[in-house]
Amino acid sequence: DGGITQSPKYLFRKEGQNVTLSCEQNLNHDAMYWYRQDPGQGLRLIYYSQIVNDFQKGDIAEGYSVSREKKESFPLTVTSAQKNPTAFYLCASSGPGQGAGETQETQYFGPGTRLLVL
Amino acid sequence: AQSVTQPDIHITVSEGASLELRCNYSYGATPYLFWYVQSPGQGLQLLLKYFSGDTLVQGIKGFEAEFKRSQSSFNLRKPSVHWSDAAEYFCAVGAGFTGNQFYFGTGTSLTVIP
């Protein structure tokens, strides 16, 4: 089955530690995204990548870093500079639809990783 | 600028009752519209999408949505709610020349009373 996997499901970070969240997709999508979700605040875009070896900052990129070395993978590192990292992190990818002339892509999401601070 | 507004933060309905979740968008060109559902601790699942054509769109789990250009709305409906429909619902608009920019509303939390 095609889809997006995120690991781990839960992640604990100690003070001053960098942690990396994994995101893998086998949908053959070019674009991938990382969102942060806090209670009552909806989704906020951290980083996105439209193609391999390229990525752009989203609305809340400070304290985060990403890489896109492979089409299938878009790992997110939460650095020690991120002072309030406790949140639910969602990875997504987007790809073209099946309709003729359909330029707009559809976005699909992984199951999420919950990051907690010890 | 593109934006999506979901006016209702929280809605409570009785099981078996009908449901309508509101979504208003702001976008200068033809909008591409989506509804997603999120169960607690889970990722977002696509319910339905509107790109063009018939303004009444059918989705999974018995949901439908109607695009009204004159009202800049894309409201989600279900004739009879089940307890398993309790979740967070997000409306989104797709935009941009590349077709891969997305803007989300802040979500509506649905509680279903037995």
PDB file of C-alpha atoms in Angstrom:
ATOM      1  CA  ASP A   1       0.000   0.000   0.000  1.00  0.00           C
ATOM      2  CA  GLY A   2       1.209   3.491  -0.810  1.00  0.00           C
ATOM      3  CA  GLY A   3       1.429   5.939   2.009  1.00  0.00           C
ATOM      4  CA  ILE A   4       3.442   8.055   4.407  1.00  0.00           C
ATOM      5  CA  THR A   5       5.169   6.667   7.463  1.00  0.00           C
ATOM      6  CA  GLN A   6       6.490   8.647  10.407  1.00  0.00           C
ATOM      7  CA  SER A   7       8.680   7.381  13.176  1.00  0.00           C
ATOM      8  CA  PRO A   8       8.810   7.224  16.052  1.00  0.00           C
ATOM      9  CA  LYS A   9       5.233   7.629  17.231  1.00  0.00           C
ATOM     10  CA  TYR A  10       6.479   9.200  20.475  1.00  0.00           C
ATOM     11  CA  LEU A  11       9.805  10.941  21.025  1.00  0.00           C
ATOM     12  CA  PHE A  12      11.317  12.358  24.158  1.00  0.00           C
ATOM     13  CA  ARG A  13      13.852  15.153  24.113  1.00  0.00           C
ATOM     14  CA  LYS A  14      16.200  16.152  26.871  1.00  0.00           C
ATOM     15  CA  GLU A  15      17.308  19.719  27.465  1.00  0.00           C
ATOM     16  CA  GLY A  16      19.886  20.849  24.907  1.00  0.00           C
ATOM     17  CA  GLN A  17      19.428  17.792  22.720  1.00  0.00           C
ATOM     18  CA  ASN A  18      18.762  17.650  18.988  1.00  0.00           C
ATOM     19  CA  VAL A  19      16.258  15.039  17.834  1.00  0.00           C
ATOM     20  CA  THR A  20      15.302  13.875  14.364  1.00  0.00           C
ATOM     21  CA  LEU A  21      11.842  12.874  13.204  1.00  0.00           C
ATOM     22  CA  SER A  22      11.613  10.523  10.265  1.00  0.00           C
ATOM     23  CA  CYS A  23       9.208  10.820   7.348  1.00  0.00           C
ATOM     24  CA  GLU A  24       9.115   8.424   4.406  1.00  0.00           C
ATOM     25  CA  GLN A  25       6.676   8.246   1.511  1.00  0.00           C
ATOM     26  CA  ASN A  26       6.239   5.735  -1.301  1.00  0.00           C
ATOM     27  CA  LEU A  27       3.685   7.752  -3.250  1.00  0.00           C
ATOM     28  CA  ASN A  28       6.289   9.036  -5.694  1.00  0.00           C
ATOM     29  CA  HIS A  29       5.417  12.607  -4.715  1.00  0.00           C
ATOM     30  CA  ASP A  30       7.823  15.437  -5.392  1.00  0.00           C
ATOM     31  CA  ALA A  31       6.559  17.770  -2.664  1.00  0.00           C
ATOM     32  CA  MET A  32       6.822  17.088   1.047  1.00  0.00           C
ATOM     33  CA  TYR A  33       5.931  19.157   4.124  1.00  0.00           C
ATOM     34  CA  TRP A  34       6.354  19.366   7.878  1.00  0.00           C
ATOM     35  CA  TYR A  35       3.669  20.857  10.095  1.00  0.00           C
ATOM     36  CA  ARG A  36       3.507  21.497  13.788  1.00  0.00           C
ATOM     37  CA  GLN A  37       0.193  21.140  15.599  1.00  0.00           C
ATOM     38  CA  ASP A  38      -0.528  22.604  19.004  1.00  0.00           C
ATOM     39  CA  PRO A  39      -3.904  22.375  20.753  1.00  0.00           C
ATOM     40  CA  GLY A  40      -6.299  24.967  19.433  1.00  0.00           C
ATOM     41  CA  GLN A  41      -3.837  26.330  16.863  1.00  0.00           C
ATOM     42  CA  GLY A  42      -4.435  24.178  13.834  1.00  0.00           C
ATOM     43  CA  LEU A  43      -1.532  23.369  11.522  1.00  0.00           C
ATOM     44  CA  ARG A  44       1.520  25.574  11.158  1.00  0.00           C
ATOM     45  CA  LEU A  45       3.980  24.998   8.332  1.00  0.00           C
ATOM     46  CA  ILE A  46       7.598  24.463   9.393  1.00  0.00           C
ATOM     47  CA  TYR A  47       9.369  23.562   6.145  1.00  0.00           C
ATOM     48  CA  TYR A  48       8.433  22.299   2.736  1.00  0.00           C
ATOM     49  CA  SER A  49      10.296  20.813  -0.195  1.00  0.00           C
ATOM     50  CA  GLN A  50       9.083  20.870  -3.760  1.00  0.00           C
ATOM     51  CA  ILE A  51      11.874  18.701  -5.123  1.00  0.00           C
ATOM     52  CA  VAL A  52      14.938  16.750  -4.052  1.00  0.00           C
ATOM     53  CA  ASN A  53      17.824  18.859  -2.726  1.00  0.00           C
ATOM     54  CA  ASP A  54      15.604  21.905  -2.341  1.00  0.00           C
ATOM     55  CA  PHE A  55      13.497  23.144   0.566  1.00  0.00           C
ATOM     56  CA  GLN A  56      11.996  26.384   1.853  1.00  0.00           C
ATOM     57  CA  LYS A  57      11.156  27.750   5.255  1.00  0.00           C
ATOM     58  CA  GLY A  58       7.565  27.883   6.291  1.00  0.00           C
ATOM     59  CA  ASP A  59       5.955  30.117   8.886  1.00  0.00           C
ATOM     60  CA  ILE A  60       7.755  28.755  11.966  1.00  0.00           C
ATOM     61  CA  ALA A  61      11.138  27.426  10.782  1.00  0.00           C
ATOM     62  CA  GLU A  62      13.248  28.822  13.632  1.00  0.00           C
ATOM     63  CA  GLY A  63      14.781  26.034  15.706  1.00  0.00           C
ATOM     64  CA  TYR A  64      14.187  23.396  13.035  1.00  0.00           C
ATOM     65  CA  SER A  65      16.204  22.017  10.133  1.00  0.00           C
ATOM     66  CA  VAL A  66      15.482  19.606   7.293  1.00  0.00           C
ATOM     67  CA  SER A  67      17.175  17.773   4.457  1.00  0.00           C
ATOM     68  CA  ARG A  68      15.870  16.299   1.241  1.00  0.00           C
ATOM     69  CA  GLU A  69      18.512  13.983  -0.166  1.00  0.00           C
ATOM     70  CA  LYS A  70      16.054  11.437  -1.490  1.00  0.00           C
ATOM     71  CA  LYS A  71      12.630  11.816  -3.016  1.00  0.00           C
ATOM     72  CA  GLU A  72      11.145   9.399  -0.501  1.00  0.00           C
ATOM     73  CA  SER A  73      12.551  10.947   2.655  1.00  0.00           C
ATOM     74  CA  PHE A  74      12.202  14.318   4.404  1.00  0.00           C
ATOM     75  CA  PRO A  75      13.593  14.154   7.964  1.00  0.00           C
ATOM     76  CA  LEU A  76      13.012  16.995  10.414  1.00  0.00           C
ATOM     77  CA  THR A  77      15.538  17.866  13.121  1.00  0.00           C
ATOM     78  CA  VAL A  78      14.323  19.728  16.161  1.00  0.00           C
ATOM     79  CA  THR A  79      17.377  21.550  17.455  1.00  0.00           C
ATOM     80  CA  SER A  80      18.179  22.756  20.936  1.00  0.00           C
ATOM     81  CA  ALA A  81      17.365  26.272  19.691  1.00  0.00           C
ATOM     82  CA  GLN A  82      13.685  25.339  19.630  1.00  0.00           C
ATOM     83  CA  LYS A  83      12.705  26.304  23.162  1.00  0.00           C
ATOM     84  CA  ASN A  84       9.182  24.964  23.105  1.00  0.00           C
ATOM     85  CA  PRO A  85       9.285  21.771  21.053  1.00  0.00           C
ATOM     86  CA  THR A  86       6.438  19.901  22.735  1.00  0.00           C
ATOM     87  CA  ALA A  87       3.872  19.385  19.981  1.00  0.00           C
ATOM     88  CA  PHE A  88       2.414  16.940  17.494  1.00  0.00           C
ATOM     89  CA  TYR A  89       4.398  16.888  14.245  1.00  0.00           C
ATOM     90  CA  LEU A  90       2.797  15.945  10.968  1.00  0.00           C
ATOM     91  CA  CYS A  91       4.539  15.097   7.733  1.00  0.00           C
ATOM     92  CA  ALA A  92       2.711  15.332   4.429  1.00  0.00           C
ATOM     93  CA  SER A  93       3.344  14.916   0.743  1.00  0.00           C
ATOM     94  CA  SER A  94       1.425  16.094  -2.285  1.00  0.00           C
ATOM     95  CA  GLY A  95       1.023  14.814  -5.787  1.00  0.00           C
ATOM     96  CA  PRO A  96      -1.005  15.412  -8.898  1.00  0.00           C
ATOM     97  CA  GLY A  97      -4.549  14.255  -9.283  1.00  0.00           C
ATOM     98  CA  GLN A  98      -5.896  11.920 -11.921  1.00  0.00           C
ATOM     99  CA  GLY A  99      -8.116  14.395 -13.756  1.00  0.00           C
ATOM    100  CA  ALA A 100      -7.111  15.708 -17.180  1.00  0.00           C
ATOM    101  CA  GLY A 101      -5.529  19.142 -16.884  1.00  0.00           C
ATOM    102  CA  GLU A 102      -5.668  18.938 -13.096  1.00  0.00           C
ATOM    103  CA  THR A 103      -2.779  21.144 -11.985  1.00  0.00           C
ATOM    104  CA  GLN A 104      -3.663  21.303  -8.306  1.00  0.00           C
ATOM    105  CA  GLU A 105      -2.107  18.628  -6.153  1.00  0.00           C
ATOM    106  CA  THR A 106      -3.705  16.788  -3.260  1.00  0.00           C
ATOM    107  CA  GLN A 107      -1.947  16.579   0.083  1.00  0.00           C
ATOM    108  CA  TYR A 108      -1.737  13.392   2.140  1.00  0.00           C
ATOM    109  CA  PHE A 109      -0.597  13.059   5.728  1.00  0.00           C
ATOM    110  CA  GLY A 110       1.368  10.645   7.835  1.00  0.00           C
ATOM    111  CA  PRO A 111       0.213   9.424  11.276  1.00  0.00           C
ATOM    112  CA  GLY A 112       2.277  11.974  13.204  1.00  0.00           C
ATOM    113  CA  THR A 113       4.973  12.023  15.870  1.00  0.00           C
ATOM    114  CA  ARG A 114       4.355  13.397  19.340  1.00  0.00           C
ATOM    115  CA  LEU A 115       7.424  15.095  20.779  1.00  0.00           C
ATOM    116  CA  LEU A 116       7.676  15.541  24.508  1.00  0.00           C
ATOM    117  CA  VAL A 117      10.349  17.249  26.592  1.00  0.00           C
ATOM    118  CA  LEU A 118      11.814  15.485  29.629  1.00  0.00           C
TER     119      LEU A 118
ATOM    120  CA  ALA B   1      -3.781  36.702   0.405  1.00  0.00           C
ATOM    121  CA  GLN B   2      -5.219  33.244   0.691  1.00  0.00           C
ATOM    122  CA  SER B   3      -6.982  32.305   3.904  1.00  0.00           C
ATOM    123  CA  VAL B   4      -9.475  29.834   5.264  1.00  0.00           C
ATOM    124  CA  THR B   5     -11.920  30.517   8.083  1.00  0.00           C
ATOM    125  CA  GLN B   6     -13.777  27.914  10.055  1.00  0.00           C
ATOM    126  CA  PRO B   7     -16.102  30.009  12.216  1.00  0.00           C
ATOM    127  CA  ASP B   8     -17.074  27.236  14.614  1.00  0.00           C
ATOM    128  CA  ILE B   9     -14.341  26.132  16.996  1.00  0.00           C
ATOM    129  CA  HIS B  10     -16.469  23.423  18.544  1.00  0.00           C
ATOM    130  CA  ILE B  11     -19.790  21.819  17.625  1.00  0.00           C
ATOM    131  CA  THR B  12     -21.865  19.292  19.561  1.00  0.00           C
ATOM    132  CA  VAL B  13     -24.543  17.189  17.879  1.00  0.00           C
ATOM    133  CA  SER B  14     -26.631  14.211  18.910  1.00  0.00           C
ATOM    134  CA  GLU B  15     -26.041  10.890  17.234  1.00  0.00           C
ATOM    135  CA  GLY B  16     -28.366  10.555  14.254  1.00  0.00           C
ATOM    136  CA  ALA B  17     -28.739  14.292  13.797  1.00  0.00           C
ATOM    137  CA  SER B  18     -27.582  16.122  10.699  1.00  0.00           C
ATOM    138  CA  LEU B  19     -24.310  18.016  10.617  1.00  0.00           C
ATOM    139  CA  GLU B  20     -23.017  21.065   8.789  1.00  0.00           C
ATOM    140  CA  LEU B  21     -19.506  22.419   9.319  1.00  0.00           C
ATOM    141  CA  ARG B  22     -18.790  25.818   7.866  1.00  0.00           C
ATOM    142  CA  CYS B  23     -15.795  26.875   5.832  1.00  0.00           C
ATOM    143  CA  ASN B  24     -15.148  30.213   4.143  1.00  0.00           C
ATOM    144  CA  TYR B  25     -12.150  30.941   1.981  1.00  0.00           C
ATOM    145  CA  SER B  26     -10.429  33.959   0.533  1.00  0.00           C
ATOM    146  CA  TYR B  27      -8.660  33.388  -2.766  1.00  0.00           C
ATOM    147  CA  GLY B  28      -8.490  35.467  -5.924  1.00  0.00           C
ATOM    148  CA  ALA B  29      -8.509  32.692  -8.489  1.00  0.00           C
ATOM    149  CA  THR B  30     -10.403  29.437  -8.882  1.00  0.00           C
ATOM    150  CA  PRO B  31     -10.162  27.716  -5.530  1.00  0.00           C
ATOM    151  CA  TYR B  32      -9.219  24.123  -4.990  1.00  0.00           C
ATOM    152  CA  LEU B  33     -10.870  23.021  -1.762  1.00  0.00           C
ATOM    153  CA  PHE B  34     -10.398  20.138   0.617  1.00  0.00           C
ATOM    154  CA  TRP B  35     -11.874  18.731   3.800  1.00  0.00           C
ATOM    155  CA  TYR B  36      -9.818  16.552   6.136  1.00  0.00           C
ATOM    156  CA  VAL B  37     -10.710  14.701   9.332  1.00  0.00           C
ATOM    157  CA  GLN B  38      -8.363  14.031  12.239  1.00  0.00           C
ATOM    158  CA  SER B  39      -9.077  11.569  15.032  1.00  0.00           C
ATOM    159  CA  PRO B  40      -7.232  12.125  18.331  1.00  0.00           C
ATOM    160  CA  GLY B  41      -3.534  11.347  18.044  1.00  0.00           C
ATOM    161  CA  GLN B  42      -3.798  10.567  14.349  1.00  0.00           C
ATOM    162  CA  GLY B  43      -2.839  12.190  11.086  1.00  0.00           C
ATOM    163  CA  LEU B  44      -5.265  13.960   8.768  1.00  0.00           C
ATOM    164  CA  GLN B  45      -7.387  11.885   6.411  1.00  0.00           C
ATOM    165  CA  LEU B  46      -8.769  13.334   3.195  1.00  0.00           C
ATOM    166  CA  LEU B  47     -12.574  13.328   3.197  1.00  0.00           C
ATOM    167  CA  LEU B  48     -13.219  14.998  -0.141  1.00  0.00           C
ATOM    168  CA  LYS B  49     -11.983  17.640  -2.533  1.00  0.00           C
ATOM    169  CA  TYR B  50     -13.370  20.079  -5.067  1.00  0.00           C
ATOM    170  CA  PHE B  51     -11.411  21.071  -8.138  1.00  0.00           C
ATOM    171  CA  SER B  52     -14.082  21.856 -10.735  1.00  0.00           C
ATOM    172  CA  GLY B  53     -17.382  20.687 -12.158  1.00  0.00           C
ATOM    173  CA  ASP B  54     -20.335  19.690 -10.006  1.00  0.00           C
ATOM    174  CA  THR B  55     -20.435  21.945  -6.971  1.00  0.00           C
ATOM    175  CA  LEU B  56     -21.770  19.173  -4.748  1.00  0.00           C
ATOM    176  CA  VAL B  57     -18.946  16.786  -3.951  1.00  0.00           C
ATOM    177  CA  GLN B  58     -19.320  13.363  -2.380  1.00  0.00           C
ATOM    178  CA  GLY B  59     -16.656  12.013  -0.093  1.00  0.00           C
ATOM    179  CA  ILE B  60     -15.876   9.075   2.130  1.00  0.00           C
ATOM    180  CA  LYS B  61     -17.726   8.123   5.314  1.00  0.00           C
ATOM    181  CA  GLY B  62     -20.994   9.544   3.957  1.00  0.00           C
ATOM    182  CA  PHE B  63     -19.839  13.162   3.879  1.00  0.00           C
ATOM    183  CA  GLU B  64     -20.557  15.699   1.174  1.00  0.00           C
ATOM    184  CA  ALA B  65     -19.636  19.327   0.626  1.00  0.00           C
ATOM    185  CA  GLU B  66     -21.081  22.090  -1.498  1.00  0.00           C
ATOM    186  CA  PHE B  67     -19.003  24.789  -3.165  1.00  0.00           C
ATOM    187  CA  LYS B  68     -20.761  28.161  -3.356  1.00  0.00           C
ATOM    188  CA  ARG B  69     -18.653  30.691  -5.206  1.00  0.00           C
ATOM    189  CA  SER B  70     -21.018  33.591  -4.449  1.00  0.00           C
ATOM    190  CA  GLN B  71     -20.602  32.965  -0.723  1.00  0.00           C
ATOM    191  CA  SER B  72     -16.942  31.870  -0.837  1.00  0.00           C
ATOM    192  CA  SER B  73     -17.980  28.824   1.104  1.00  0.00           C
ATOM    193  CA  PHE B  74     -17.346  25.105   1.080  1.00  0.00           C
ATOM    194  CA  ASN B  75     -19.491  23.663   3.869  1.00  0.00           C
ATOM    195  CA  LEU B  76     -19.260  20.023   4.892  1.00  0.00           C
ATOM    196  CA  ARG B  77     -22.462  18.078   5.565  1.00  0.00           C
ATOM    197  CA  LYS B  78     -23.605  14.695   6.747  1.00  0.00           C
ATOM    198  CA  PRO B  79     -27.279  13.689   6.991  1.00  0.00           C
ATOM    199  CA  SER B  80     -26.915  11.462  10.053  1.00  0.00           C
ATOM    200  CA  VAL B  81     -23.942  11.607  12.383  1.00  0.00           C
ATOM    201  CA  HIS B  82     -22.451   8.511  13.983  1.00  0.00           C
ATOM    202  CA  TRP B  83     -20.547   8.474  17.274  1.00  0.00           C
ATOM    203  CA  SER B  84     -17.410   7.543  15.321  1.00  0.00           C
ATOM    204  CA  ASP B  85     -17.573  10.901  13.504  1.00  0.00           C
ATOM    205  CA  ALA B  86     -16.341  12.671  16.627  1.00  0.00           C
ATOM    206  CA  ALA B  87     -13.063  14.234  15.522  1.00  0.00           C
ATOM    207  CA  GLU B  88     -11.385  17.447  14.375  1.00  0.00           C
ATOM    208  CA  TYR B  89     -12.277  18.652  10.896  1.00  0.00           C
ATOM    209  CA  PHE B  90     -10.068  20.884   8.771  1.00  0.00           C
ATOM    210  CA  CYS B  91     -10.928  22.817   5.649  1.00  0.00           C
ATOM    211  CA  ALA B  92      -8.093  23.735   3.269  1.00  0.00           C
ATOM    212  CA  VAL B  93      -7.554  25.616   0.043  1.00  0.00           C
ATOM    213  CA  GLY B  94      -4.912  24.738  -2.505  1.00  0.00           C
ATOM    214  CA  ALA B  95      -3.209  27.591  -4.271  1.00  0.00           C
ATOM    215  CA  GLY B  96      -0.126  28.730  -6.106  1.00  0.00           C
ATOM    216  CA  PHE B  97       1.216  28.281  -9.614  1.00  0.00           C
ATOM    217  CA  THR B  98       2.848  25.003  -8.740  1.00  0.00           C
ATOM    218  CA  GLY B  99      -0.361  23.585  -7.295  1.00  0.00           C
ATOM    219  CA  ASN B 100       1.376  22.509  -4.103  1.00  0.00           C
ATOM    220  CA  GLN B 101       0.699  25.289  -1.640  1.00  0.00           C
ATOM    221  CA  PHE B 102      -1.988  24.691   0.936  1.00  0.00           C
ATOM    222  CA  TYR B 103      -3.721  26.888   3.484  1.00  0.00           C
ATOM    223  CA  PHE B 104      -5.646  25.382   6.385  1.00  0.00           C
ATOM    224  CA  GLY B 105      -8.387  26.608   8.652  1.00  0.00           C
ATOM    225  CA  THR B 106      -7.938  26.287  12.394  1.00  0.00           C
ATOM    226  CA  GLY B 107     -10.306  23.343  12.587  1.00  0.00           C
ATOM    227  CA  THR B 108     -13.692  22.498  14.074  1.00  0.00           C
ATOM    228  CA  SER B 109     -13.916  19.982  16.874  1.00  0.00           C
ATOM    229  CA  LEU B 110     -16.996  17.760  16.695  1.00  0.00           C
ATOM    230  CA  THR B 111     -18.488  16.085  19.742  1.00  0.00           C
ATOM    231  CA  VAL B 112     -21.239  13.509  19.246  1.00  0.00           C
ATOM    232  CA  ILE B 113     -23.679  12.899  22.092  1.00  0.00           C
ATOM    233  CA  PRO B 114     -25.146   9.378  22.294  1.00  0.00           C
TER     234      PRO B 114
END
